[in-house]
Coordinates of C-alpha atoms in Angstrom, one line a residue:
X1 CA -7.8 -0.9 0.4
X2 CA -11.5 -2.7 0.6
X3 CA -12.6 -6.0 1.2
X4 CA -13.3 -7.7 -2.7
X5 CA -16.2 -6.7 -4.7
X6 CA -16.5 -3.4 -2.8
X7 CA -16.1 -1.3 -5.6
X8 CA -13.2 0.5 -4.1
X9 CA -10.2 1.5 -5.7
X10 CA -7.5 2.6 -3.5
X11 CA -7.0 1.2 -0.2
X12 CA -6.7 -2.9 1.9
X13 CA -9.3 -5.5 3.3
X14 CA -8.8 -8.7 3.7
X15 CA -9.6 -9.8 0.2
X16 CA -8.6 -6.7 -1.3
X17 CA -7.7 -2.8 -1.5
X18 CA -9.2 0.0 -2.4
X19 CA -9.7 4.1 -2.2
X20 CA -12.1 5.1 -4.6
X21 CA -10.6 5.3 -8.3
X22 CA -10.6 9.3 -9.3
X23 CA -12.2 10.8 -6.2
X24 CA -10.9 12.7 -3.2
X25 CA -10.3 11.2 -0.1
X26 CA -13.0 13.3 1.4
X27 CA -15.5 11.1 -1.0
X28 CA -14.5 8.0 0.7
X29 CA -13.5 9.4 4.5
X30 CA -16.2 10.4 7.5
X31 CA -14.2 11.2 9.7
X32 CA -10.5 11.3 10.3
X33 CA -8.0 11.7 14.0
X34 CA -4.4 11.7 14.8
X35 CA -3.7 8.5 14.6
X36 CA -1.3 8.9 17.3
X37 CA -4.6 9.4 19.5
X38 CA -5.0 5.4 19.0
X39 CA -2.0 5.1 21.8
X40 CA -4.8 6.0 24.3
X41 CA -7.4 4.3 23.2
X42 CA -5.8 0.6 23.6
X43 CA -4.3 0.6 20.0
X44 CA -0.7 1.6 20.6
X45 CA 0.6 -1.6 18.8
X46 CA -1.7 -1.0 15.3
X47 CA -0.5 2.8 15.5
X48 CA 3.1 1.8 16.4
X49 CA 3.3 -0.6 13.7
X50 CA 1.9 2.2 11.2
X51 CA 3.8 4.7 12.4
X52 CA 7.4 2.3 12.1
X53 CA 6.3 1.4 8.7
X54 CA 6.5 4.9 7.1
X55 CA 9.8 5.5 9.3
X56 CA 11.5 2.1 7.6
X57 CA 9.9 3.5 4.2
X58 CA 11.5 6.9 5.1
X59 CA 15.2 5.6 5.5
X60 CA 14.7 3.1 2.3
X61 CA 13.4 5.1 -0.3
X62 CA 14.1 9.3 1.2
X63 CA 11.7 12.1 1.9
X64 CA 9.2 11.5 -0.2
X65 CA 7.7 9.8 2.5
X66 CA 8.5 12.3 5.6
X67 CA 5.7 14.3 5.5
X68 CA 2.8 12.3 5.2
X69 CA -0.1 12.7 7.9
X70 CA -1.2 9.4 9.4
X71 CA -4.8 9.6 10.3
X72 CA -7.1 6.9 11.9
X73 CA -10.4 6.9 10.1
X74 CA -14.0 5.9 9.2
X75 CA -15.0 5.2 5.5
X76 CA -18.2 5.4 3.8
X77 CA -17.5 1.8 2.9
X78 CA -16.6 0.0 6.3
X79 CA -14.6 -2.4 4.3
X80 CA -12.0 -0.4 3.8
X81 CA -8.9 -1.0 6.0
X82 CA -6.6 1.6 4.3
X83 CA -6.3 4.3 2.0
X84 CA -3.7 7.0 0.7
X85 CA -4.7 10.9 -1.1
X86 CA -3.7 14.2 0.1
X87 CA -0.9 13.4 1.4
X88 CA -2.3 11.6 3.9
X89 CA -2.7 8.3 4.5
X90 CA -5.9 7.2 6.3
X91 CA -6.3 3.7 8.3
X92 CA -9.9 2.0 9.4
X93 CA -9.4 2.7 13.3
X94 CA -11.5 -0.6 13.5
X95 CA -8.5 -2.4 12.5
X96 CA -7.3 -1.3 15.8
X97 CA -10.0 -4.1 17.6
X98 CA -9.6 -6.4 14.2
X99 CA -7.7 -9.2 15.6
X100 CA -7.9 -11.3 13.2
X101 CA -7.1 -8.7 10.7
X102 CA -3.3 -10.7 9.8
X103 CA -4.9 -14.0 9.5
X104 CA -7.6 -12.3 6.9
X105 CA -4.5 -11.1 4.8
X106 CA -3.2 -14.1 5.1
X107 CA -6.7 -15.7 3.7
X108 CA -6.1 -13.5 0.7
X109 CA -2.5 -14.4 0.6
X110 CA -4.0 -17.8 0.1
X111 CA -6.4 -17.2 -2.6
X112 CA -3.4 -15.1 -4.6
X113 CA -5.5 -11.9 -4.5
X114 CA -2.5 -10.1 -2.7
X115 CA 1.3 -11.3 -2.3
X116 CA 2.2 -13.0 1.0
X117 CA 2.6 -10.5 4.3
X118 CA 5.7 -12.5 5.5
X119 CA 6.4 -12.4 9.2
X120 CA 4.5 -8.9 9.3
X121 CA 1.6 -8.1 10.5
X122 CA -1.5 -6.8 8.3
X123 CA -1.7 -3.6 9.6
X124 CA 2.0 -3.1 8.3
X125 CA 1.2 -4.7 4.9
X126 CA -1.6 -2.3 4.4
X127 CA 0.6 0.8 5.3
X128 CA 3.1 -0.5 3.1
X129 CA 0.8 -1.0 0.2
X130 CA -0.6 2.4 0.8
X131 CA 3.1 3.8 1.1
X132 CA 4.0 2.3 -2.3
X133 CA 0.9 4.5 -4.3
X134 CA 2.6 7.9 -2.3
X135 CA 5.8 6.8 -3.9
X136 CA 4.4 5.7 -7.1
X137 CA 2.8 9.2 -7.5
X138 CA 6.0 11.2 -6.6
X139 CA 7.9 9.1 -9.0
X140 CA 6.1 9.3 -12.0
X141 CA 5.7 13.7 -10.8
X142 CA 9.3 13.5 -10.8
X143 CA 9.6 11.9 -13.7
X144 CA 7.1 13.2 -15.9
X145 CA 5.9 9.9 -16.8
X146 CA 3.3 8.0 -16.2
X147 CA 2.9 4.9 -13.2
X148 CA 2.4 2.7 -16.8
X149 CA 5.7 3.7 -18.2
X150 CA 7.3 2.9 -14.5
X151 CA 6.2 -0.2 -14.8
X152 CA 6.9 -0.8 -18.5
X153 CA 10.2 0.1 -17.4
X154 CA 10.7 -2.3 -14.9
X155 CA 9.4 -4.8 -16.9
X156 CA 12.1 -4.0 -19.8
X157 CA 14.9 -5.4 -16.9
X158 CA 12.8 -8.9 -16.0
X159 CA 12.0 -9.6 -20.0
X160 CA 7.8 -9.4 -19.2
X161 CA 5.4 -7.6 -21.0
X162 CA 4.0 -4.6 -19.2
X163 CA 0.8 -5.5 -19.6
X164 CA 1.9 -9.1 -18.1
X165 CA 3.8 -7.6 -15.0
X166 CA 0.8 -7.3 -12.3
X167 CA -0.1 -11.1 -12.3
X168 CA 3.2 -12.1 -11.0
X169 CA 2.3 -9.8 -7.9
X170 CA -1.1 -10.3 -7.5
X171 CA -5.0 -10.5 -8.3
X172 CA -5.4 -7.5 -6.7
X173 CA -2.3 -6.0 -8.8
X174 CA -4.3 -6.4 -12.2
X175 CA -6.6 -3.4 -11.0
X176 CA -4.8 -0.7 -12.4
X177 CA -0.5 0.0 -12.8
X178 CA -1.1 2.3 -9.7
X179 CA -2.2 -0.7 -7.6
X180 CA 0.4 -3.0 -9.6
X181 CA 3.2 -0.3 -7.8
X182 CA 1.4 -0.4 -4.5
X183 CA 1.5 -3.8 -4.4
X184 CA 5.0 -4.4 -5.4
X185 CA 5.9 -2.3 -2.2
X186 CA 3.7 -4.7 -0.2
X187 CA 5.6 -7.8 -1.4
X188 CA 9.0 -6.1 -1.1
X189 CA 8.7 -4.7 2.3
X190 CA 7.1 -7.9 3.7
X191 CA 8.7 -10.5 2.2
X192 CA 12.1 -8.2 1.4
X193 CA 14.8 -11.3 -0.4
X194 CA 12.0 -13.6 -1.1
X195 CA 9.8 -11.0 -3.1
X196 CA 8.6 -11.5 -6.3
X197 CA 11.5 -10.4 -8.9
X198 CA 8.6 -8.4 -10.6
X199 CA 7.9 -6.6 -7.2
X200 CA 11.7 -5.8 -6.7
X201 CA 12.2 -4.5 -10.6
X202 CA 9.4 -2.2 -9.9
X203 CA 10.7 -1.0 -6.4
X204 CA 13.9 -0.5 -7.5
X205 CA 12.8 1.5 -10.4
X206 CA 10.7 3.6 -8.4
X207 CA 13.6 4.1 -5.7
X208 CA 15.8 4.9 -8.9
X209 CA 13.7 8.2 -9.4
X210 CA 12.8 9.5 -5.6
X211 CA 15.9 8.8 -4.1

């Protein structure tokens, strides 16, 4: 995720997400660490929240989830708070001193470019939004379909047009179905009852195949 209008793809900022559409993680990452290595460097709350994040994902929606590296990193593009390839999944170890890094998501809560963060944090919204493209991924694998027919699926059980799904979730949603999926976790996992019933279709579909 990257702050709006930097041309990322897949990732979070506090306008919007992004790591680079169709490249590697190495294309976007300078340099990665444990991210358990934050604990001693004054950011055990931003690790622990990560790290609780993909535990909670673990016991909701299985394995798929278990072995994923958590790295703290730099990015080419400094706007970038998050991002998922490899099987890891890389946060901006700046958000560890970004304070106001909730109230930021919260700003793009506002503006509608990403659904509502809840009571959670947005260090915990990011790793969830990043979570959800690891899931999305594994599904549609598992499946052998694409993330477009997962969501065309969901969208069959809420009576919306698959095309139409992403803007009941989002601005940032509209960038592609993989985001649309990432997203939906977002909502889900921070806002959980009160979620968009586009989000939950789309969870619940993807749950439906990994677990």
């Amino acid at each position: 995720m990257g702050s709006r209008g930097s041309g990322s793809g897949r990732g979070v900022g506090p306008h919007g997400a992004g790591m680079e559409n169709g490249k590697e993680p190495a294309a976007v990452v300078k340099s990665s660490h444990n991210l358990t290595e934050e604990i001693g460097k004054g950011g055990g709350q931003f690790a622990n929240e990560i790290m609780n994040t993909r535990d909670t994902f673990e016991a909701e929606y299985g394995d798929s989830v278990k072995d994923i590296t958590l790295q703290a990193a730099t990015f080419t593009d400094p706007s970038v708070l998050g991002a998922y390839g490899g099987n890891t999944l890389y946060m901006n170890q700046k958000s560890v001193k970004w304070t106001n890094l909730t109230a930021a998501m919260k700003d793009a809560e506002k503006s509608g470019f990403h659904p509502s963060i809840g009571n959670k944090t947005g260090a915990e919204a990011v790793a969830a939004h990043e979570l959800g493209h690891r899931l999305g991924e594994v599904a549609a694998d598992k499946a052998g379909i694409s993330q477009q027919d997962i969501v065309g699926r969901a969208a069959k059980r809420v009576g919306i047009r698959t095309e139409n799904m992403a803007g009941h979730i989002s601005g940032y949603a509209r960038s592609s179905y993989a985001e649309t999926i990432a997203e939906a976790f977002s909502d889900v996992h921070c806002n959980g009852r009160k979620a968009n019933r586009v989000s939950k279709a789309i969870v619940n579909e993807v749950k439906s195949i990994v677990k």
